[in-house]
Every structure is written in C-alpha cells, then in structure tokens.
PDB file of C-alpha atoms in Angstrom:
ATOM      1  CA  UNK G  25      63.817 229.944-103.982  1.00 88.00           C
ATOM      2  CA  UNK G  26      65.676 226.330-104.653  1.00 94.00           C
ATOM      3  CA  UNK G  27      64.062 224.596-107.811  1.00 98.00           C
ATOM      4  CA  UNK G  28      62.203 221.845-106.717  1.00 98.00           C
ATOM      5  CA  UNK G  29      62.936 218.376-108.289  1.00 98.00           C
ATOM      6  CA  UNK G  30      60.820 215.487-108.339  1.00 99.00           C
ATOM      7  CA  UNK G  31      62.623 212.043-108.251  1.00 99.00           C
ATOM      8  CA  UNK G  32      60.520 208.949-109.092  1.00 99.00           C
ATOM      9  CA  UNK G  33      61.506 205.907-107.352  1.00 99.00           C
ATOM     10  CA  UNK G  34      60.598 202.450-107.558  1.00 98.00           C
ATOM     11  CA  UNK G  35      61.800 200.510-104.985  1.00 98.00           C
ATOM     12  CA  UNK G  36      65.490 199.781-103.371  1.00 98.00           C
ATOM     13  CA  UNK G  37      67.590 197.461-105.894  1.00 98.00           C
ATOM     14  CA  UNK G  38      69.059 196.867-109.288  1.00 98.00           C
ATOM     15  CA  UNK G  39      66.909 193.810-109.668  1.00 98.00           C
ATOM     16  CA  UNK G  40      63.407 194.664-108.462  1.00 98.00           C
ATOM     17  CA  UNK G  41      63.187 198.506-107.875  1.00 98.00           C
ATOM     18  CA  UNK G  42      65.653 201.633-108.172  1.00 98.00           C
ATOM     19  CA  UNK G  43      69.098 201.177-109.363  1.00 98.00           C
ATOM     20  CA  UNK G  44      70.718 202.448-106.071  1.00 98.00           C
ATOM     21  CA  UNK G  45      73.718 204.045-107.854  1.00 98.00           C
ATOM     22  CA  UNK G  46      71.294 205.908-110.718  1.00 98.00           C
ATOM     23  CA  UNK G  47      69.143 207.260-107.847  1.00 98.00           C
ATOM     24  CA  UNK G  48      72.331 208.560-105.466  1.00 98.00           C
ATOM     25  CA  UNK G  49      73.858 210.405-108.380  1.00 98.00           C
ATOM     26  CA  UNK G  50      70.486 211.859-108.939  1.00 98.00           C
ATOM     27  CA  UNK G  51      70.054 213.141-106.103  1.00 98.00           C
ATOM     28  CA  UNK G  52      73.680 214.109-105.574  1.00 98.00           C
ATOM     29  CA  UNK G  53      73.459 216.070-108.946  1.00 98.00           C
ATOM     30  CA  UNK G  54      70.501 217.525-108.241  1.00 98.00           C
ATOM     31  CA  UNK G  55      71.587 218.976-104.717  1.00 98.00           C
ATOM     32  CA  UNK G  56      75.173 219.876-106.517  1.00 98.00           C
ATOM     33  CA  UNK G  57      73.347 221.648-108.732  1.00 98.00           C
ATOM     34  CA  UNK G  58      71.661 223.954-105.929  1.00 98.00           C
ATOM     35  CA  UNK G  59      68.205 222.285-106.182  1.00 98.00           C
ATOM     36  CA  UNK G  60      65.733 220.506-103.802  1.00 98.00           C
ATOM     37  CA  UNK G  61      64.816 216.775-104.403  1.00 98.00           C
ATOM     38  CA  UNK G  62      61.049 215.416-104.019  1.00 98.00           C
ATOM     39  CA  UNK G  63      61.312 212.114-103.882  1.00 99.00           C
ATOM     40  CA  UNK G  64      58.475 210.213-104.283  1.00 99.00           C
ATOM     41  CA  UNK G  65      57.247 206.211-105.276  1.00 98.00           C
ATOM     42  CA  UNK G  66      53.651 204.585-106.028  1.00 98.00           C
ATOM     43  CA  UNK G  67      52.323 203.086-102.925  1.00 98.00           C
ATOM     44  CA  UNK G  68      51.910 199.395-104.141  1.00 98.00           C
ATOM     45  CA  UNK G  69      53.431 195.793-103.643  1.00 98.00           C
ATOM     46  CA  UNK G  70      56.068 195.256-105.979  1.00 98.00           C
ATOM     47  CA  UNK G  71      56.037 192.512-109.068  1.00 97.00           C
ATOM     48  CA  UNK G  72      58.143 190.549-106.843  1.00 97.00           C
ATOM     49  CA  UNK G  73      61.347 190.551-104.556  1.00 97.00           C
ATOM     50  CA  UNK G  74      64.774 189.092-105.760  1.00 98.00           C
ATOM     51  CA  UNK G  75      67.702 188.413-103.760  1.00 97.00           C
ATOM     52  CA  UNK G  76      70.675 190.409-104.846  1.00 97.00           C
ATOM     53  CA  UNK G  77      73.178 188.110-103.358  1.00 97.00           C
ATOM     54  CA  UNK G  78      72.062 185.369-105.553  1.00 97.00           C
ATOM     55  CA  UNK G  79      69.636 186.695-108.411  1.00 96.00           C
ATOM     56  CA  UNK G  80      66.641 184.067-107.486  1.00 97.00           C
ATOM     57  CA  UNK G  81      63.182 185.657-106.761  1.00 97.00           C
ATOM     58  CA  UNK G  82      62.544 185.144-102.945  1.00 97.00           C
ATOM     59  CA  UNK G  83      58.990 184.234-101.065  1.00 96.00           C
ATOM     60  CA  UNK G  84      58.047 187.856 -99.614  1.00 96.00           C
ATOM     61  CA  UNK G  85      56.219 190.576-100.307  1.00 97.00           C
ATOM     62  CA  UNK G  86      57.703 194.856-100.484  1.00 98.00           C
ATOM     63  CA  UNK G  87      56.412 197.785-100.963  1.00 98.00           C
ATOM     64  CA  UNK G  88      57.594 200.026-103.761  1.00 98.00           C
ATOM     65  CA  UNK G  89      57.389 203.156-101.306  1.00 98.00           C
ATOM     66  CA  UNK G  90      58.594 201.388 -98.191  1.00 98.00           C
ATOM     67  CA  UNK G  91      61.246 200.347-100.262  1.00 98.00           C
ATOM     68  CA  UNK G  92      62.081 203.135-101.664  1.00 98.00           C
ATOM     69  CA  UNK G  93      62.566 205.559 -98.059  1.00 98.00           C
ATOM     70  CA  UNK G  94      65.605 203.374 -97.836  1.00 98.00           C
ATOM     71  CA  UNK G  95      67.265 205.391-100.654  1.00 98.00           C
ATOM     72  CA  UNK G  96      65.085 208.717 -99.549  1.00 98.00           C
ATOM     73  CA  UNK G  97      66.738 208.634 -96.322  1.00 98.00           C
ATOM     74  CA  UNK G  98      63.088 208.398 -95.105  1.00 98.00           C
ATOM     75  CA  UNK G  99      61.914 212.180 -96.751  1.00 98.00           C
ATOM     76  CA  UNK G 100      59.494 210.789 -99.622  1.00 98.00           C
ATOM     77  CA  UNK G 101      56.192 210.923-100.667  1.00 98.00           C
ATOM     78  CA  UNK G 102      53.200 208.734-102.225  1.00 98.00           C
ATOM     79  CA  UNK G 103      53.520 209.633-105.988  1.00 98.00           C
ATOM     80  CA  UNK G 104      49.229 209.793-105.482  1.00 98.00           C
ATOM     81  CA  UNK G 105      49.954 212.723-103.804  1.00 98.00           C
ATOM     82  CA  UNK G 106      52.259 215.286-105.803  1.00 98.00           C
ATOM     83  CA  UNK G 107      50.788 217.526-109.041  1.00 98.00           C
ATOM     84  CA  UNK G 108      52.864 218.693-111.567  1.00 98.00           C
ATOM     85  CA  UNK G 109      52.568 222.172-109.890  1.00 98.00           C
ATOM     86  CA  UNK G 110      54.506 220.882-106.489  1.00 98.00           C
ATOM     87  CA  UNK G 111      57.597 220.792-108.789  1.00 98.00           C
ATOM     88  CA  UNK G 112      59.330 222.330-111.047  1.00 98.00           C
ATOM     89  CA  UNK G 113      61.008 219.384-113.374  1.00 99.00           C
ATOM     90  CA  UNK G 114      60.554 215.436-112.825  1.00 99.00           C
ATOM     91  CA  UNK G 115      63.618 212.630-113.197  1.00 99.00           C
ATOM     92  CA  UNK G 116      63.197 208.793-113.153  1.00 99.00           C
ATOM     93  CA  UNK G 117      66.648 206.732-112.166  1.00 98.00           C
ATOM     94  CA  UNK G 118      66.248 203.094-113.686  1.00 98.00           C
ATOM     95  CA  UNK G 119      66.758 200.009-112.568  1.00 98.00           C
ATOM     96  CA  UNK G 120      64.284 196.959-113.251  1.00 98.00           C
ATOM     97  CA  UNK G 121      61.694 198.337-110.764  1.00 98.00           C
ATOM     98  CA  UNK G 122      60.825 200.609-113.456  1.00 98.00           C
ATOM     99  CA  UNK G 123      59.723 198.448-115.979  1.00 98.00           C
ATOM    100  CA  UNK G 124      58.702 196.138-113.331  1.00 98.00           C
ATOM    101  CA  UNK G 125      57.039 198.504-110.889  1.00 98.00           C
ATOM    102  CA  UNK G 126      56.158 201.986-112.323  1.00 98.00           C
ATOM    103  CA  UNK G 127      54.812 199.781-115.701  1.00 98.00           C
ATOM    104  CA  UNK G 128      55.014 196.507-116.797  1.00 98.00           C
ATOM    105  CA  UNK G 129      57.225 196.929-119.505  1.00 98.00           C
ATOM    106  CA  UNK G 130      59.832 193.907-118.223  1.00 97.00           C
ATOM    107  CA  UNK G 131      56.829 191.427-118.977  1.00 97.00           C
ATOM    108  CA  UNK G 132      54.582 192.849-121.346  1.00 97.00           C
ATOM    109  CA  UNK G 133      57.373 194.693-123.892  1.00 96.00           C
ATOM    110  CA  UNK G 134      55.435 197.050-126.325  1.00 97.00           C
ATOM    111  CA  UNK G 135      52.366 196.076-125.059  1.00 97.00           C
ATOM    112  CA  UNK G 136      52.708 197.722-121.440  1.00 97.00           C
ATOM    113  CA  UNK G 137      50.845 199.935-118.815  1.00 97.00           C
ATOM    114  CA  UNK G 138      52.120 202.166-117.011  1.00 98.00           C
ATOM    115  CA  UNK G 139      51.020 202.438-113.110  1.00 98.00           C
ATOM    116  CA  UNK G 140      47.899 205.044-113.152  1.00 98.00           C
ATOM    117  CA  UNK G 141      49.190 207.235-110.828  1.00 98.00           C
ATOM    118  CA  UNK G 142      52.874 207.650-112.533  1.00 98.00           C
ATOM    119  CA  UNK G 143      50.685 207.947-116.124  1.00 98.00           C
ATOM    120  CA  UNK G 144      48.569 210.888-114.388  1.00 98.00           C
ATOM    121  CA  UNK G 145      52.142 212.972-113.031  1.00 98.00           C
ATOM    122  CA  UNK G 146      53.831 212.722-116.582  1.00 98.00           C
ATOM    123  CA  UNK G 147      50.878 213.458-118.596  1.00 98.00           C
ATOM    124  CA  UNK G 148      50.665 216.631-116.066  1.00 98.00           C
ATOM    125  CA  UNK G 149      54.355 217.490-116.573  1.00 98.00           C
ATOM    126  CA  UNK G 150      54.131 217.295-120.237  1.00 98.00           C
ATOM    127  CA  UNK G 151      51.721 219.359-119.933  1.00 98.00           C
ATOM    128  CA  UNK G 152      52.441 221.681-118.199  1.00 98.00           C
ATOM    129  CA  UNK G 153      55.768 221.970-120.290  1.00 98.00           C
ATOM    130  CA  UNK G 154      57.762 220.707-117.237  1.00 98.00           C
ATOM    131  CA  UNK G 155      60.892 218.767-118.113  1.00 98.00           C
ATOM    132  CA  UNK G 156      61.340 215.339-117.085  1.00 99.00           C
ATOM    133  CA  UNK G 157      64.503 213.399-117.479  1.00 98.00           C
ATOM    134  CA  UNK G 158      64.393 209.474-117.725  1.00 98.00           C
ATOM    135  CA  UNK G 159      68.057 207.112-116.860  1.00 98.00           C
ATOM    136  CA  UNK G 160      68.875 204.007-118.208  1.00 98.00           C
ATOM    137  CA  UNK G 161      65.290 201.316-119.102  1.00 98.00           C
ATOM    138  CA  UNK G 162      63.464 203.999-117.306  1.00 98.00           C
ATOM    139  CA  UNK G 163      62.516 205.738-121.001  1.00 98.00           C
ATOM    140  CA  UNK G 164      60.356 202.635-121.900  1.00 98.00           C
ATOM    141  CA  UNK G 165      57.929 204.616-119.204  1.00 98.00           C
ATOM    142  CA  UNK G 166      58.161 207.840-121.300  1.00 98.00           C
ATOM    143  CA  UNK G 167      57.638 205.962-124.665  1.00 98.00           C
ATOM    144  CA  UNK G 168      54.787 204.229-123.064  1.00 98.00           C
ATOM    145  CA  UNK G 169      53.049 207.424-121.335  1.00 98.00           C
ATOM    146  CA  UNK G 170      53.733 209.881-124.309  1.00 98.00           C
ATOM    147  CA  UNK G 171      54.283 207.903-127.662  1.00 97.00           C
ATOM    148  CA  UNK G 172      51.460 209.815-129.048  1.00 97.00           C
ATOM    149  CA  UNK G 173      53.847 212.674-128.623  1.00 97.00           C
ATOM    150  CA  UNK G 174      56.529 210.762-130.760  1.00 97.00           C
ATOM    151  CA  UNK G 175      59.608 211.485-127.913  1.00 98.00           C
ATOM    152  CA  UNK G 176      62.892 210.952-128.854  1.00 98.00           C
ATOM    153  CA  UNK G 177      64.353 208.559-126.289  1.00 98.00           C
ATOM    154  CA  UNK G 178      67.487 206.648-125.698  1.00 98.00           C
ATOM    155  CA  UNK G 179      68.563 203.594-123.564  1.00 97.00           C
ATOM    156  CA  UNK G 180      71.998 203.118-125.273  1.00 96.00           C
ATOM    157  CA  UNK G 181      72.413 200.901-127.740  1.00 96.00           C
ATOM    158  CA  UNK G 182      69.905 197.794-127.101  1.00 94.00           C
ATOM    159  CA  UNK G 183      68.262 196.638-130.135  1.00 96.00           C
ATOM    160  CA  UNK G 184      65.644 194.823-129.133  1.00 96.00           C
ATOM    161  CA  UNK G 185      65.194 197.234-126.297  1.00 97.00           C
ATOM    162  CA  UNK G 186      64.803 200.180-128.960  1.00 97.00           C
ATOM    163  CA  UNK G 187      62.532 198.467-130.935  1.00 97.00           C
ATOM    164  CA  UNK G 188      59.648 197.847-128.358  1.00 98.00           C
ATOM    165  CA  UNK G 189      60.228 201.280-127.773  1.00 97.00           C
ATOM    166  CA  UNK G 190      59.902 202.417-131.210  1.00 98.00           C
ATOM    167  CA  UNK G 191      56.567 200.167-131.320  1.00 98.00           C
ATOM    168  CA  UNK G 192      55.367 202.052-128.470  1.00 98.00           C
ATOM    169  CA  UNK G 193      55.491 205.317-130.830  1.00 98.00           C
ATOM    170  CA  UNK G 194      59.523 206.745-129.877  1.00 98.00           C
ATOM    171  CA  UNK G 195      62.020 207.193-132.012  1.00 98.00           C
ATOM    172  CA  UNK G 196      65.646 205.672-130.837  1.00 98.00           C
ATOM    173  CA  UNK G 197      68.317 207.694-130.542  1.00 98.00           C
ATOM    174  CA  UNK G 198      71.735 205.286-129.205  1.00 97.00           C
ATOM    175  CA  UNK G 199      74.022 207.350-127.152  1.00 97.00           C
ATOM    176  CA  UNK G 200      77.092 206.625-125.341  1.00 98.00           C
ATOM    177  CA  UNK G 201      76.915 206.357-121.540  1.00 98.00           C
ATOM    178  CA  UNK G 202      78.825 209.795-121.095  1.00 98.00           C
ATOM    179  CA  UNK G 203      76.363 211.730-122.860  1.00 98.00           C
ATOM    180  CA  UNK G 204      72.889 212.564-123.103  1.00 98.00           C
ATOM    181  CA  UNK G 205      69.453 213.067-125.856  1.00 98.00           C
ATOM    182  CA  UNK G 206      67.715 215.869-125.698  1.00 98.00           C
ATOM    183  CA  UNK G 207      63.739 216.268-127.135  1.00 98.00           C
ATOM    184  CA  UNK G 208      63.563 219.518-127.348  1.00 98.00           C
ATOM    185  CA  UNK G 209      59.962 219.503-128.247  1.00 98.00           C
ATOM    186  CA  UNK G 210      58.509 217.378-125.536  1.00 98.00           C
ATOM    187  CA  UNK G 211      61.377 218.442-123.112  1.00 98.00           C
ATOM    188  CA  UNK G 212      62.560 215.333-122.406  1.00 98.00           C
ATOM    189  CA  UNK G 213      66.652 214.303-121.178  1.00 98.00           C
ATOM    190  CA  UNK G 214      67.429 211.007-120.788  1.00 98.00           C
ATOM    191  CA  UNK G 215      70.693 208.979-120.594  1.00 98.00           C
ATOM    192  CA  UNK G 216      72.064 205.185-120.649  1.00 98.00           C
ATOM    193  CA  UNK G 217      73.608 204.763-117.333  1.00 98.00           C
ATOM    194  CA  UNK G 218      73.669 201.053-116.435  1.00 98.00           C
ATOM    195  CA  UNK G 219      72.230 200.218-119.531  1.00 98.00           C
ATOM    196  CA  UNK G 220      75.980 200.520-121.223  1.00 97.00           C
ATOM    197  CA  UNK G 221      77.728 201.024-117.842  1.00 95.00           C
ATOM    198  CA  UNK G 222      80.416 199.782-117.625  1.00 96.00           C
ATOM    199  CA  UNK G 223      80.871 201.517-113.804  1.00 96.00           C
ATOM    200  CA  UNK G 224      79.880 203.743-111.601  1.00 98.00           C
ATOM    201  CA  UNK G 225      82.217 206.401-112.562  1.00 98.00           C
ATOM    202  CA  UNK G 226      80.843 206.386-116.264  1.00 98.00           C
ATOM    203  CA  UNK G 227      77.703 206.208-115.253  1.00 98.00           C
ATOM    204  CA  UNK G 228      78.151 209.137-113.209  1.00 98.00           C
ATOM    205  CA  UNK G 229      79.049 211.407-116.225  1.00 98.00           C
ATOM    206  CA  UNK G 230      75.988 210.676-118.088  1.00 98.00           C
ATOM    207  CA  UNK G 231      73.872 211.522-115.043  1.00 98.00           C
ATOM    208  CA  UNK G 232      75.172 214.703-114.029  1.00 98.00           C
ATOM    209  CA  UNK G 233      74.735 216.301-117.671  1.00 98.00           C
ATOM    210  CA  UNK G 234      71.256 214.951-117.268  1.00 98.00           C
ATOM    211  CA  UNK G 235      70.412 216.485-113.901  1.00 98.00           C
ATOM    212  CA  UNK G 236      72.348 219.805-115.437  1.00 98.00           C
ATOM    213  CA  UNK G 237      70.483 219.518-118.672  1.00 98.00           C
ATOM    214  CA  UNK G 238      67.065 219.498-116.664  1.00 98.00           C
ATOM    215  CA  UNK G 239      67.383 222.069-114.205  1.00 98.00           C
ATOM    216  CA  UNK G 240      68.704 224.084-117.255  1.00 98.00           C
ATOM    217  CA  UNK G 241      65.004 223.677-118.887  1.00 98.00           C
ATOM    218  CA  UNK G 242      63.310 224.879-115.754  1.00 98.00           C
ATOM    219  CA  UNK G 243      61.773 228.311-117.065  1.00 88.00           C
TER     220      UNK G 243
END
C-alpha cells in the first residue's frame, strides 16, 4: 500500500496563498517518491487577495480551499475533515498564505494564532509521532503550534524572521537552500526554498531531500 501524504495548502499564489512552485515540487516529489498526496486547505476567506501582476491588494474576496483545487487539480479536501490517522506523514509548501492564511504570523509576528483546525491536525501528528515537513515561512506555523516542544526549525537565513521564531519557543537553525534540518525528536524536516531561492531549480533540490527525508520517517 502507497504511503499516504498529506499536503497543506493555503491558497493559489506567492503573495496571498501557496507558493505554486513549493507546492508542484511537493507533490512531484512526493509521487516520485512512490507515495500518494492528500491535499487538503482550511475552508475560510483568505486575509486578502493581491494581484500578482502588480503586487497591490485587489477588492475581492477567495477562498483558501477554492483557491487552493487550482493547484490540487481539483482532488482536495477541507483540512476540518482529515485526522492524523488518514495519513501517514504531513508537509506544508510556503508561500505568504501561510503566515497569512493557515496563522497570522505575517501580521501578528511572535504573537500569532494559528487557524484551529490546522492547530488540531499538527498537534495530532505530533502526536501521533507522524512526521511533518514545513518549506520556506511555512515553519513559523510549526514554531507557533509546537514551541512548547522546543522544534528545531529553519527558514534560511532571515534574522528577524528567526527571531520571532525563536520567541515563539524554536530554536534557528540557517541552512542553505539545497539542504535540509532535521528534529529528530519532534520529527520535523523543513527547508528554505523561496526564502533564499534564488530559482526554481535550487529550490527544487531542497524540496526533494525534504519530501525524501519524510517519507523516510514514515515507520
């Protein structure tokens, strides 16, 4: 039986939801890698919608799930409605729409919250021992979720980034955008990606030994 691979999205964009490259290589990894993808996204407005052709917040309103079937080719699922026990590891691709959507780490910094539903699947995971693997911003979630747990996390090299991070109870760890950190205690994997860049074909790298890393937690 295929592993079974949860993939938390947030929407359908660099700028307000998934980072659209991040979430392909996911999921490319992940079937390379002779798994099944879950994808699933929190069934909610998002913060806002920006224009990606010129960068300025436009008057409408998106959902994050709606949103994100664009990337899920239409196979996805409300994140309400998965347990920890529908899958067998859990990865979140960045992009803005995770500190924007799945938390409100883009506007509140140390001080975030974390969407209830995504809180409830990670807490499950962790406990349950399941490994989750987190790509570029999309650690602040983890640090927010588990700092109790003090995870070791990376997003690259940010400093200010790292710090609201470590406030939330992480510890840093800067990596380059080819390779990966690995908390071996609260089986965690997560990666720069975008947050170093600089392309698509670096970005790649630090992906696939993340997806490879993960499945090669699954017990």
């Amino acid at each position: 039986m295929k592993k079974k691979i949860g993939v938390l999205l947030s929407g359908c964009g660099v700028y307000d939801g998934s980072e659209i490259h991040e979430a392909v290589l996911t999921l490319l990894a992940i079937d390379r890698g002779g798994a099944e993808a879950l994808c699933m996204a929190p069934d909610i407005d998002q913060m806002h919608v920006i224009n990606h052709l010129t960068g300025q917040a436009a008057d409408e309103t998106r959902n994050v799930l709606v949103e994100s079937a664009r990337i899920a080719r239409g196979q996805i699922k409300d994140v309400a409605t998965v347990k920890a026990a529908d899958i067998d590891a859990l990865i979140l691709p960045g992009g803005f729409g995770a500190a924007k959507n799945l938390s409100d780490f883009a506007v509140k910094g140390d001080k975030s919250q974390t969407h209830l539903q995504v809180k409830r699947l990670l807490s499950e995971m962790h406990t349950a021992g399941k490994p989750i693997g987190a790509i570029c911003i999309a650690p602040a979630v983890l640090a927010q979720v588990l700092g109790a747990k003090q995870p070791a996390l990376t997003i690259g090299n940010d400093v200010g980034t790292a710090a609201a991070l470590e406030a939330m109870g992480a510890s840093h760890v800067t990596c380059t955008v080819d390779t990966v950190h690995v908390d071996k205690a609260n089986r965690l994997v997560t990666t720069p990606a975008y947050m170093l860049g600089p392309g698509i074909k670096e970005v790649a790298v630090g992906i696939g030994k993340l997806v490879d890393q993960v499945l090669a937690m699954i017990n």
